[in-house]
Tab-separated table of C-alpha atoms in Angstrom:
chain	number	residue	atom	x	y	z
A	1284	UNK	CA	-0.001	-0.121	0.018
A	1285	UNK	CA	2.931	2.420	0.125
A	1286	UNK	CA	2.860	2.406	-3.505
A	1287	UNK	CA	-0.682	3.905	-3.438
A	1288	UNK	CA	0.350	6.422	-0.648
A	1289	UNK	CA	3.229	7.393	-3.022
A	1290	UNK	CA	1.232	7.827	-6.050
A	1291	UNK	CA	-1.605	9.917	-3.919
A	1292	UNK	CA	1.039	12.268	-2.823
A	1293	UNK	CA	2.862	12.215	-6.107
A	1294	UNK	CA	-0.414	12.877	-8.139
A	1295	UNK	CA	-1.223	15.792	-5.858
A	1296	UNK	CA	2.168	17.246	-5.840
A	1297	UNK	CA	2.586	16.724	-9.397
A	1298	UNK	CA	-0.954	18.614	-10.109
A	1299	UNK	CA	0.194	21.194	-8.067
A	1300	UNK	CA	3.873	21.614	-9.458
A	1301	UNK	CA	2.323	21.874	-12.925
A	1302	UNK	CA	-0.381	24.238	-12.167
A	1303	UNK	CA	2.360	26.370	-10.339
A	1304	UNK	CA	4.460	26.108	-13.377
A	1305	UNK	CA	1.953	26.988	-15.620
A	1306	UNK	CA	1.049	29.987	-13.554
A	1307	UNK	CA	4.789	30.888	-13.419
A	1308	UNK	CA	5.422	30.753	-16.856
A	1309	UNK	CA	2.086	32.563	-18.039
A	1310	UNK	CA	2.864	35.193	-15.114
A	1311	UNK	CA	6.249	35.741	-16.735
A	1312	UNK	CA	5.379	36.082	-20.356
A	1313	UNK	CA	2.260	38.367	-19.493
A	1314	UNK	CA	4.557	40.593	-17.537
A	1315	UNK	CA	7.597	40.411	-19.899
A	1316	UNK	CA	4.862	41.321	-22.931
A	1317	UNK	CA	3.515	44.089	-21.135
A	1318	UNK	CA	6.842	45.785	-20.073
A	1319	UNK	CA	7.803	45.356	-23.593
A	1320	UNK	CA	4.918	47.250	-24.941
A	1321	UNK	CA	5.502	49.985	-22.148
A	1322	UNK	CA	8.930	50.194	-22.981
A	1323	UNK	CA	8.552	50.129	-26.720
A	1324	UNK	CA	5.741	52.758	-25.745
A	1325	UNK	CA	8.089	54.793	-23.934
A	1326	UNK	CA	10.765	54.906	-26.625
A	1327	UNK	CA	8.134	56.185	-29.063
A	1328	UNK	CA	6.975	58.866	-26.813
A	1329	UNK	CA	10.607	59.657	-26.188
A	1330	UNK	CA	11.338	59.935	-29.971
A	1331	UNK	CA	8.087	62.273	-30.463
A	1332	UNK	CA	9.563	64.404	-27.221
A	1333	UNK	CA	12.740	64.646	-28.871
A	1334	UNK	CA	11.624	65.667	-32.240
A	1335	UNK	CA	9.130	67.945	-30.740
A	1336	UNK	CA	11.962	69.711	-28.636
A	1337	UNK	CA	14.261	70.343	-31.173
A	1338	UNK	CA	11.904	71.326	-33.552
A	1339	UNK	CA	10.312	73.801	-30.882
A	1340	UNK	CA	13.356	75.189	-30.330
A	1341	UNK	CA	14.022	75.695	-34.253
A	1342	UNK	CA	10.887	76.948	-34.787
A	1343	UNK	CA	11.988	79.933	-32.126
A	1344	UNK	CA	15.039	80.605	-33.670
A	1345	UNK	CA	14.025	80.529	-37.052
A	1346	UNK	CA	11.253	82.912	-36.217
A	1347	UNK	CA	13.608	85.304	-34.381
A	1348	UNK	CA	15.919	85.321	-37.154
A	1349	UNK	CA	13.109	86.033	-39.609
A	1350	UNK	CA	12.685	88.851	-37.844
A	1351	UNK	CA	16.320	89.999	-37.757
A	1352	UNK	CA	16.935	89.634	-41.312
A	1353	UNK	CA	13.637	91.835	-41.748
A	1354	UNK	CA	15.430	94.571	-40.089
A	1355	UNK	CA	16.539	97.409	-42.129
A	1356	UNK	CA	19.905	97.935	-39.894
A	1357	UNK	CA	20.813	94.281	-40.625
A	1358	UNK	CA	20.277	94.696	-44.044
A	1359	UNK	CA	22.460	97.816	-44.504
A	1360	UNK	CA	25.157	96.414	-42.202
A	1361	UNK	CA	25.121	93.494	-45.036
A	1362	UNK	CA	25.244	95.975	-47.384
A	1363	UNK	CA	28.220	97.949	-46.098
A	1364	UNK	CA	30.437	95.037	-46.389
A	1365	UNK	CA	32.177	96.001	-43.008
A	1366	UNK	CA	33.181	92.702	-41.828
A	1367	UNK	CA	33.963	93.378	-38.309
A	1368	UNK	CA	30.691	95.353	-38.436
A	1369	UNK	CA	29.034	92.392	-39.914
A	1370	UNK	CA	30.752	89.771	-37.036
A	1371	UNK	CA	29.825	91.864	-34.409
A	1372	UNK	CA	26.453	92.233	-35.137
A	1373	UNK	CA	26.003	88.554	-35.980
A	1374	UNK	CA	27.318	88.141	-32.372
A	1375	UNK	CA	25.275	90.563	-30.701
A	1376	UNK	CA	21.772	88.778	-32.672
A	1377	UNK	CA	23.518	85.372	-31.726
A	1378	UNK	CA	23.515	86.089	-28.069
A	1379	UNK	CA	20.285	87.463	-28.040
A	1380	UNK	CA	18.326	84.703	-29.495
A	1381	UNK	CA	20.455	82.278	-27.759
A	1382	UNK	CA	21.944	80.621	-31.198
A	1383	UNK	CA	25.203	79.154	-30.781
A	1384	UNK	CA	25.951	79.814	-34.658
A	1385	UNK	CA	25.015	82.677	-37.054
A	1386	UNK	CA	26.802	82.999	-40.056
A	1387	UNK	CA	26.271	84.919	-43.576
A	1388	UNK	CA	27.289	83.347	-47.044
A	1389	UNK	CA	27.174	84.282	-50.083
A	1390	UNK	CA	24.823	83.572	-53.054
A	1391	UNK	CA	27.709	81.910	-54.157
A	1392	UNK	CA	28.134	79.464	-51.323
A	1393	UNK	CA	31.154	81.522	-49.756
A	1394	UNK	CA	31.333	82.220	-46.025
A	1395	UNK	CA	31.142	86.196	-45.339
A	1396	UNK	CA	31.043	86.240	-41.806
A	1397	UNK	CA	30.128	84.300	-38.466
A	1398	UNK	CA	29.395	85.340	-34.796
A	1399	UNK	CA	32.295	84.984	-32.534
A	1400	UNK	CA	33.102	81.189	-32.595
A	1401	UNK	CA	35.996	79.168	-30.583
A	1402	UNK	CA	36.235	77.226	-34.054
A	1403	UNK	CA	38.765	78.956	-36.626
A	1404	UNK	CA	36.493	80.553	-39.705
A	1405	UNK	CA	38.883	78.499	-42.129
A	1406	UNK	CA	37.320	75.197	-40.925
A	1407	UNK	CA	33.852	76.360	-41.919
A	1408	UNK	CA	34.582	77.797	-45.231
A	1409	UNK	CA	35.064	73.811	-46.402
A	1410	UNK	CA	31.390	73.379	-45.960
A	1411	UNK	CA	29.126	73.478	-49.288
A	1412	UNK	CA	26.532	75.814	-47.805
A	1413	UNK	CA	24.993	76.605	-50.970
A	1414	UNK	CA	24.229	73.005	-51.044
A	1415	UNK	CA	23.292	72.745	-47.541
A	1416	UNK	CA	20.809	75.926	-48.251
A	1417	UNK	CA	19.006	74.064	-51.232
A	1418	UNK	CA	18.406	71.025	-49.049
A	1419	UNK	CA	17.342	73.012	-45.541
A	1420	UNK	CA	13.806	73.433	-46.265
A	1421	UNK	CA	13.913	71.597	-42.541
A	1422	UNK	CA	16.463	71.999	-40.320
A	1423	UNK	CA	19.550	69.384	-40.619
A	1424	UNK	CA	21.450	67.628	-38.014
A	1425	UNK	CA	25.467	68.835	-39.034
A	1426	UNK	CA	28.831	68.080	-37.659
A	1427	UNK	CA	31.575	71.056	-37.554
A	1428	UNK	CA	34.541	70.230	-36.102
A	1429	UNK	CA	33.202	67.081	-34.228
A	1430	UNK	CA	30.439	69.068	-32.643
A	1431	UNK	CA	26.872	68.465	-33.544
A	1432	UNK	CA	24.433	71.515	-34.590
A	1433	UNK	CA	20.910	71.795	-35.625
A	1434	UNK	CA	20.943	73.993	-38.731
A	1435	UNK	CA	18.778	75.905	-40.722
A	1436	UNK	CA	19.055	79.063	-43.418
A	1437	UNK	CA	16.943	81.572	-44.716
A	1438	UNK	CA	17.743	84.025	-47.610
A	1439	UNK	CA	18.541	87.451	-46.700
A	1440	UNK	CA	16.204	89.584	-49.149
A	1441	UNK	CA	17.029	93.385	-49.693
A	1442	UNK	CA	14.472	93.600	-51.885
A	1443	UNK	CA	16.500	90.702	-54.040
A	1444	UNK	CA	18.370	87.864	-52.118
A	1445	UNK	CA	21.685	89.032	-51.449
A	1446	UNK	CA	23.152	86.728	-48.730
A	1447	UNK	CA	21.806	83.446	-46.971
A	1448	UNK	CA	21.531	83.552	-43.031
A	1449	UNK	CA	22.542	80.167	-41.517
A	1450	UNK	CA	21.584	79.685	-37.961
A	1451	UNK	CA	22.185	76.722	-35.351
A	1452	UNK	CA	22.218	75.754	-31.878
A	1453	UNK	CA	24.656	73.029	-30.483
A	1454	UNK	CA	23.406	69.613	-29.248
A	1455	UNK	CA	25.713	68.548	-26.631
A	1456	UNK	CA	25.938	66.458	-23.781
A	1457	UNK	CA	24.158	68.816	-21.174
A	1458	UNK	CA	21.424	69.409	-23.342
A	1459	UNK	CA	20.740	65.747	-23.543
A	1460	UNK	CA	20.982	64.939	-19.938
A	1461	UNK	CA	17.994	67.875	-19.739
A	1462	UNK	CA	15.966	65.673	-22.244
A	1463	UNK	CA	16.869	62.458	-20.774
A	1464	UNK	CA	15.369	63.870	-17.071
A	1465	UNK	CA	12.163	64.471	-19.215
A	1466	UNK	CA	12.080	61.211	-21.647
A	1467	UNK	CA	13.610	58.830	-19.043
A	1468	UNK	CA	15.837	57.310	-21.497
A	1469	UNK	CA	19.527	57.615	-22.657
A	1470	UNK	CA	20.159	59.526	-25.842
A	1471	UNK	CA	22.938	58.887	-28.472
A	1472	UNK	CA	24.134	60.755	-31.219
A	1473	UNK	CA	26.773	59.407	-33.455
A	1474	UNK	CA	28.620	60.080	-36.815
A	1475	UNK	CA	29.564	56.738	-39.076
A	1476	UNK	CA	32.111	59.017	-40.904
A	1477	UNK	CA	33.876	60.960	-38.030
A	1478	UNK	CA	34.782	60.422	-33.993
A	1479	UNK	CA	31.701	62.460	-33.071
A	1480	UNK	CA	29.897	60.374	-30.144
A	1481	UNK	CA	27.291	62.107	-27.804
A	1482	UNK	CA	25.907	60.086	-25.142
A	1483	UNK	CA	24.167	59.914	-22.022
A	1484	UNK	CA	24.807	56.236	-21.360
A	1485	UNK	CA	28.746	55.415	-19.704
A	1486	UNK	CA	29.822	54.125	-22.632
A	1487	UNK	CA	32.637	54.941	-25.426
A	1488	UNK	CA	32.055	54.805	-29.047
A	1489	UNK	CA	34.057	51.623	-29.777
A	1490	UNK	CA	31.822	49.878	-27.124
A	1491	UNK	CA	28.993	51.273	-28.659
A	1492	UNK	CA	29.894	49.929	-31.975
A	1493	UNK	CA	30.218	46.382	-30.689
A	1494	UNK	CA	26.863	46.689	-29.302
A	1495	UNK	CA	25.439	47.674	-32.746
A	1496	UNK	CA	27.006	45.065	-34.293
A	1497	UNK	CA	25.135	42.222	-32.827
A	1498	UNK	CA	22.093	44.527	-32.032
A	1499	UNK	CA	22.110	44.380	-28.169
A	1500	UNK	CA	21.015	40.601	-28.245
A	1501	UNK	CA	21.917	38.387	-25.834
A	1502	UNK	CA	24.949	35.874	-26.546
A	1503	UNK	CA	22.918	32.944	-25.076
A	1504	UNK	CA	19.370	31.973	-24.929
A	1505	UNK	CA	18.924	32.336	-20.930
A	1506	UNK	CA	20.842	35.527	-20.671
A	1507	UNK	CA	18.795	38.653	-20.763
A	1508	UNK	CA	19.215	41.649	-22.830
A	1509	UNK	CA	20.995	44.233	-20.853
A	1510	UNK	CA	18.949	47.416	-22.635
A	1511	UNK	CA	16.387	48.110	-25.559
A	1512	UNK	CA	18.256	49.818	-28.353
A	1513	UNK	CA	16.140	52.129	-30.827
A	1514	UNK	CA	17.448	53.731	-33.684
A	1515	UNK	CA	15.613	57.147	-34.512
A	1516	UNK	CA	15.813	58.001	-38.440
A	1517	UNK	CA	17.172	61.439	-38.903
A	1518	UNK	CA	17.759	63.533	-42.427
A	1519	UNK	CA	21.575	64.470	-42.455
A	1520	UNK	CA	22.734	66.306	-45.054
A	1521	UNK	CA	25.798	66.201	-47.065
A	1522	UNK	CA	26.470	62.489	-46.272
A	1523	UNK	CA	27.744	63.007	-42.714
A	1524	UNK	CA	25.450	60.158	-41.760
A	1525	UNK	CA	24.109	61.503	-38.212
A	1526	UNK	CA	22.485	58.860	-36.405
A	1527	UNK	CA	20.511	59.130	-33.393
A	1528	UNK	CA	19.537	56.200	-30.987
A	1529	UNK	CA	17.286	56.030	-27.763
A	1530	UNK	CA	18.672	53.460	-25.225
A	1531	UNK	CA	16.273	52.111	-22.446
A	1532	UNK	CA	18.375	50.497	-19.626
A	1533	UNK	CA	16.401	46.991	-18.543
A	1534	UNK	CA	18.251	46.493	-15.340
A	1535	UNK	CA	14.971	48.387	-13.540
A	1536	UNK	CA	12.536	46.269	-15.422
A	1537	UNK	CA	14.262	43.080	-14.390
A	1538	UNK	CA	14.966	44.196	-10.782
A	1539	UNK	CA	10.762	44.576	-10.574
A	1540	UNK	CA	10.367	41.592	-12.655
A	1541	UNK	CA	12.505	39.276	-10.308
A	1542	UNK	CA	10.663	40.621	-7.183
A	1543	UNK	CA	7.435	39.497	-8.298
A	1544	UNK	CA	9.112	36.251	-9.583
A	1545	UNK	CA	10.464	35.536	-6.171
A	1546	UNK	CA	7.272	36.456	-4.739
A	1547	UNK	CA	5.409	33.858	-6.846
A	1548	UNK	CA	8.066	31.554	-6.102
A	1549	UNK	CA	7.651	31.630	-2.411
A	1550	UNK	CA	4.141	31.391	-2.766
A	1551	UNK	CA	4.514	28.120	-5.216
A	1552	UNK	CA	7.132	26.557	-2.545
A	1553	UNK	CA	4.382	27.231	0.246
A	1554	UNK	CA	1.576	25.850	-1.972
A	1555	UNK	CA	3.821	22.646	-2.614
A	1556	UNK	CA	4.461	22.242	0.900
A	1557	UNK	CA	0.954	22.863	1.948
A	1558	UNK	CA	-0.231	20.051	-0.985
A	1559	UNK	CA	2.642	17.503	0.322
A	1560	UNK	CA	1.020	17.340	3.765
A	1561	UNK	CA	-2.667	17.371	2.476
A	1562	UNK	CA	-1.760	14.766	-0.063
A	1563	UNK	CA	0.006	12.741	2.539
A	1564	UNK	CA	-2.766	12.951	5.201
A	1565	UNK	CA	-5.274	12.409	2.262
A	1566	UNK	CA	-3.408	9.358	0.875
A	1567	UNK	CA	-3.412	7.812	4.271
A	1568	UNK	CA	-7.230	8.052	4.798
A	1569	UNK	CA	-7.448	6.706	1.555
A	1570	UNK	CA	-5.013	3.825	1.687
A	1571	UNK	CA	-5.570	2.635	5.241
A	1572	UNK	CA	-8.946	1.298	4.226
A	1573	UNK	CA	-7.874	0.265	0.996
A	1574	UNK	CA	-4.535	-1.326	2.446
A	1575	UNK	CA	-6.809	-4.569	3.965
A	1576	UNK	CA	-8.889	-4.785	1.145
A	1577	UNK	CA	-5.718	-4.946	-1.336
A	1578	UNK	CA	-3.871	-7.415	0.664
A	1579	UNK	CA	-7.004	-9.236	1.135
A	1580	UNK	CA	-7.051	-9.547	-3.026
A	1581	UNK	CA	-3.654	-10.142	-3.300
A	1582	UNK	CA	-4.171	-13.120	-0.568
A	1583	UNK	CA	-7.167	-14.621	-2.384
A	1584	UNK	CA	-5.399	-14.479	-6.129
A	1585	UNK	CA	-2.491	-16.309	-4.737
A	1586	UNK	CA	-4.262	-19.087	-1.650
A	1587	UNK	CA	-6.415	-21.382	-1.965
A	1588	UNK	CA	-9.664	-20.518	0.261
A	1589	UNK	CA	-10.054	-24.053	1.752
A	1590	UNK	CA	-6.648	-24.903	2.834
A	1591	UNK	CA	-4.904	-21.623	2.903
A	1592	UNK	CA	-2.252	-23.052	1.016
A	1593	UNK	CA	-0.735	-21.591	-2.057
A	1594	UNK	CA	-2.977	-22.253	-4.990
A	1595	UNK	CA	-2.218	-23.819	-8.371
A	1596	UNK	CA	-1.101	-20.495	-10.072
A	1597	UNK	CA	0.816	-19.154	-7.623
A	1598	UNK	CA	2.616	-22.252	-6.212
A	1599	UNK	CA	3.790	-22.997	-10.046
A	1600	UNK	CA	5.183	-19.356	-10.846
A	1601	UNK	CA	6.850	-19.773	-7.372
A	1602	UNK	CA	8.463	-23.224	-8.325
A	1603	UNK	CA	9.521	-21.657	-11.582
A	1604	UNK	CA	11.391	-18.552	-10.156
A	1605	UNK	CA	13.067	-21.227	-7.962
A	1606	UNK	CA	13.973	-23.221	-10.681
A	1607	UNK	CA	15.843	-20.411	-12.367
A	1608	UNK	CA	18.174	-20.115	-9.173
A	1609	UNK	CA	18.145	-23.791	-8.308
A	1610	UNK	CA	20.769	-24.350	-11.117
A	1611	UNK	CA	23.445	-22.221	-9.300
A	1612	UNK	CA	23.705	-25.187	-6.343
A	1613	UNK	CA	24.696	-28.468	-6.229
A	1614	UNK	CA	21.035	-29.563	-4.899
A	1615	UNK	CA	18.675	-31.583	-6.906
A	1616	UNK	CA	15.301	-30.161	-7.187
A	1617	UNK	CA	12.202	-32.539	-6.290
A	1618	UNK	CA	8.666	-31.696	-7.588
A	1619	UNK	CA	5.814	-33.945	-6.558
A	1620	UNK	CA	2.263	-34.465	-6.944
A	1621	UNK	CA	0.535	-35.527	-4.223
A	1622	UNK	CA	-3.149	-37.558	-3.717
A	1623	UNK	CA	-5.090	-38.368	-0.660
A	1624	UNK	CA	-5.745	-42.139	-1.526
A	1625	UNK	CA	-9.712	-42.939	-1.736
A	1626	UNK	CA	-10.764	-39.446	-1.348
A	1627	UNK	CA	-14.037	-39.904	-3.289
A	1628	UNK	CA	-14.645	-42.813	-0.940
A	1629	UNK	CA	-14.190	-40.310	2.022
A	1630	UNK	CA	-16.409	-37.750	0.438
A	1631	UNK	CA	-19.174	-40.341	-0.211
A	1632	UNK	CA	-18.962	-42.141	3.420
A	1633	UNK	CA	-18.757	-38.924	5.583
A	1634	UNK	CA	-20.039	-35.892	3.542
A	1635	UNK	CA	-18.497	-33.098	1.507
A	1636	UNK	CA	-18.021	-31.085	4.847
A	1637	UNK	CA	-15.994	-33.490	6.472
A	1638	UNK	CA	-14.164	-34.260	3.139
A	1639	UNK	CA	-13.136	-30.450	3.325
A	1640	UNK	CA	-12.202	-30.794	6.826
A	1641	UNK	CA	-10.035	-33.761	5.907
A	1642	UNK	CA	-8.221	-31.221	3.183
A	1643	UNK	CA	-7.756	-28.577	5.741
A	1644	UNK	CA	-5.871	-30.602	8.443
A	1645	UNK	CA	-4.264	-32.969	5.750
A	1646	UNK	CA	-2.863	-29.323	4.366
A	1647	UNK	CA	-2.347	-28.414	7.876
A	1648	UNK	CA	-0.224	-31.848	8.436
A	1649	UNK	CA	1.861	-31.073	5.277
A	1650	UNK	CA	2.882	-27.854	6.161
A	1651	UNK	CA	4.105	-28.215	9.565
A	1652	UNK	CA	6.124	-31.273	8.178
A	1653	UNK	CA	7.940	-29.119	5.514
A	1654	UNK	CA	10.160	-26.080	5.743
A	1655	UNK	CA	9.398	-22.714	5.414
A	1656	UNK	CA	10.913	-21.992	2.426
A	1657	UNK	CA	9.172	-25.409	0.888
A	1658	UNK	CA	6.778	-24.551	-1.885
A	1659	UNK	CA	3.320	-26.159	-0.913
A	1660	UNK	CA	0.268	-25.547	-2.991
A	1661	UNK	CA	-2.721	-27.059	-3.776
A	1662	UNK	CA	-2.884	-28.374	-7.065
A	1663	UNK	CA	-6.587	-28.772	-7.479
A	1664	UNK	CA	-9.289	-31.199	-5.716
A	1665	UNK	CA	-7.398	-33.838	-3.501
A	1666	UNK	CA	-3.970	-33.402	-5.220
A	1667	UNK	CA	-1.105	-30.936	-3.553
A	1668	UNK	CA	1.874	-29.843	-5.383
A	1669	UNK	CA	5.408	-29.845	-3.248
A	1670	UNK	CA	8.853	-28.681	-4.230
A	1671	UNK	CA	12.132	-29.345	-2.380
A	1672	UNK	CA	15.402	-28.417	-2.879
A	1673	UNK	CA	17.575	-31.469	-1.392
A	1674	UNK	CA	20.695	-33.114	-1.431
A	1675	UNK	CA	20.716	-36.494	-3.797
A	1676	UNK	CA	21.028	-38.716	-1.023
A	1677	UNK	CA	18.293	-37.006	1.115
A	1678	UNK	CA	15.460	-36.860	-1.468
A	1679	UNK	CA	14.002	-40.542	-1.000
A	1680	UNK	CA	14.133	-40.488	2.675
A	1681	UNK	CA	12.564	-36.941	3.013
A	1682	UNK	CA	9.337	-37.861	1.131
A	1683	UNK	CA	8.959	-41.307	2.572
A	1684	UNK	CA	8.906	-39.668	6.078
A	1685	UNK	CA	6.580	-36.814	4.676
A	1686	UNK	CA	4.383	-40.168	3.450
A	1687	UNK	CA	5.074	-41.981	7.256
A	1688	UNK	CA	3.784	-38.659	8.907
A	1689	UNK	CA	0.596	-38.532	7.037
A	1690	UNK	CA	-0.125	-42.307	7.421
A	1691	UNK	CA	1.128	-42.347	11.204
A	1692	UNK	CA	-2.322	-40.897	12.632
A	1693	UNK	CA	-5.878	-41.012	11.338
A	1694	UNK	CA	-7.166	-37.607	10.772
A	1695	UNK	CA	-10.381	-36.209	12.814
A	1696	UNK	CA	-13.023	-35.262	10.641
A	1697	UNK	CA	-16.143	-34.358	12.445
A	1698	UNK	CA	-16.852	-36.997	15.554
A	1699	UNK	CA	-14.872	-39.570	13.425
A	1700	UNK	CA	-11.338	-40.478	13.142
A	1701	UNK	CA	-10.523	-41.317	9.745
A	1702	UNK	CA	-7.281	-42.825	8.623
A	1703	UNK	CA	-5.781	-41.072	5.556
A	1704	UNK	CA	-2.810	-41.891	3.356
A	1705	UNK	CA	-1.153	-40.403	0.435
A	1706	UNK	CA	0.228	-41.375	-2.703
A	1707	UNK	CA	3.352	-39.279	-4.731
A	1708	UNK	CA	4.841	-38.670	-7.738
A	1709	UNK	CA	8.278	-37.108	-7.655
A	1710	UNK	CA	10.134	-35.767	-10.715
A	1711	UNK	CA	13.762	-35.239	-9.925
A	1712	UNK	CA	15.636	-32.452	-11.442
A	1713	UNK	CA	19.563	-32.237	-11.202
A	1714	UNK	CA	21.425	-29.179	-11.273
A	1715	UNK	CA	23.644	-29.949	-14.330
A	1716	UNK	CA	20.781	-30.663	-16.600
A	1717	UNK	CA	18.789	-28.235	-18.372
A	1718	UNK	CA	15.419	-27.278	-16.797
A	1719	UNK	CA	12.254	-28.565	-18.626
A	1720	UNK	CA	9.437	-26.511	-19.066
A	1721	UNK	CA	7.029	-26.824	-16.306
A	1722	UNK	CA	4.224	-28.862	-18.134
A	1723	UNK	CA	6.690	-31.335	-18.933
A	1724	UNK	CA	7.948	-31.701	-15.434
A	1725	UNK	CA	4.249	-31.836	-13.969
A	1726	UNK	CA	3.397	-34.317	-16.875
A	1727	UNK	CA	6.316	-36.480	-15.410
A	1728	UNK	CA	5.563	-36.343	-11.659
A	1729	UNK	CA	1.338	-36.558	-12.699
A	1730	UNK	CA	2.517	-40.016	-14.609
A	1731	UNK	CA	4.609	-41.051	-11.529
A	1732	UNK	CA	1.688	-40.496	-9.281
A	1733	UNK	CA	-0.563	-42.843	-11.557
A	1734	UNK	CA	2.123	-45.640	-11.077
A	1735	UNK	CA	2.275	-45.050	-7.740
A	1736	UNK	CA	-1.574	-45.707	-7.194
A	1737	UNK	CA	-1.555	-48.681	-9.316
A	1738	UNK	CA	1.119	-50.043	-7.485
A	1739	UNK	CA	-1.300	-50.159	-4.305
A	1740	UNK	CA	-1.140	-46.147	-3.219
A	1741	UNK	CA	0.557	-45.264	0.322
A	1742	UNK	CA	3.816	-44.715	-1.643
A	1743	UNK	CA	6.096	-42.587	-3.458
A	1744	UNK	CA	7.254	-43.250	-6.925
A	1745	UNK	CA	10.408	-41.261	-8.385
A	1746	UNK	CA	10.800	-40.340	-11.777
A	1747	UNK	CA	13.479	-38.338	-14.113
A	1748	UNK	CA	13.589	-36.475	-17.375
A	1749	UNK	CA	17.152	-37.230	-18.363
A	1750	UNK	CA	16.649	-36.082	-21.557
A	1751	UNK	CA	14.449	-33.143	-21.904
A	1752	UNK	CA	15.739	-31.737	-25.460
A	1753	UNK	CA	14.816	-35.318	-26.664
A	1754	UNK	CA	11.443	-35.550	-24.877
A	1755	UNK	CA	10.642	-31.901	-26.171
A	1756	UNK	CA	11.163	-33.081	-29.393
A	1757	UNK	CA	9.037	-35.872	-29.423
A	1758	UNK	CA	6.432	-33.980	-27.904
A	1759	UNK	CA	6.464	-31.357	-30.892
A	1760	UNK	CA	6.416	-34.393	-33.389
A	1761	UNK	CA	3.315	-35.887	-31.632
A	1762	UNK	CA	1.669	-32.273	-31.771
């Protein structure tokens, strides 16, 4: 019954574990999907906010610049061609409207003057400003001396176009840090053709390029992505290939996710422990009343109800198992069919009830005479099956002693004392010989039993199957 208890416990715990595992996996999947959607939504919002912020600042500068270039004094200063005065004017206007760069370019694309800069003017002269002006209906991201600018241009009319005004504000790390506080994401600008690299994330350009190579995905399937990297498309003139990336650090998400998982895991372990306790109690309540029934069924399946000995099937199965082991010893194996002499006469004279009592007492006498490990079973009717392992010189004496004990005293059947004798046919199996099939052995023992009865009963006849393969072949030929 321990197997029944174990199976009940295993079933209950298995169901709980399966349910808990399904809950854990579904919870993890749904939470992960929800957070992924939230992160992508946050990236989309951050991208929109970033564009809106830069476009708004550009619009403000564009409006202020448009007012400036419409001023008569501004156009008159330009017409004077006094470069120091023009430079001073541009510097004053740039400070007033908070522009980092304010340039004047001729209609032919030549640089005329700029506001006061830390960069030598000669470095700005190499830029194709005319091509930029033709492509800058919208503001553009331009790298100048490894600095990144958001830049746009406006024509200076007096009343015909006399020059081109170029205005820009710098995009630098302090600005990106300010935008990071508002978006919650790290911002990275880089150029694929130069060393320009602006970031709010603690990483250098080489490390970032390695991240781009493997797309930020983990090397092994069980590893987690450290971050989510999203590229934001930008218009970049003059083949400068300015790139903008938004980076979401996933460590916070994983921290919250792990806390939820650990909480669920702790709850799962508690439920499993509770399931083990409850299933053990349930198994005991189910198994205890069933154990007696189970043992009774097993007993009934293997024993004869009248004599309580092994039944025919169980006795033959037990003998077959022992025959497999008997070849490893130097003992002979004796398989006997024993029959109560004149049992039909006992039934006819005293009745079947007395006959049954004689069978019970006969079986009891055999059982007390044989050893505990000898095989004894009821073969059918008044026939009994006995199997002994003996030394060769002990076989005859042992079965004669058994026959004598049965014959030594009558058996009480009700109020009568009934003399009882038995006849035995014994098949001897030698360890050095091949073991015949059980039907061959039983047939030989049965034949010897009939000889014992034909010779006057109350005796033991021994037989042997010395040429088992030949006998088996003959049986097959007869069939």
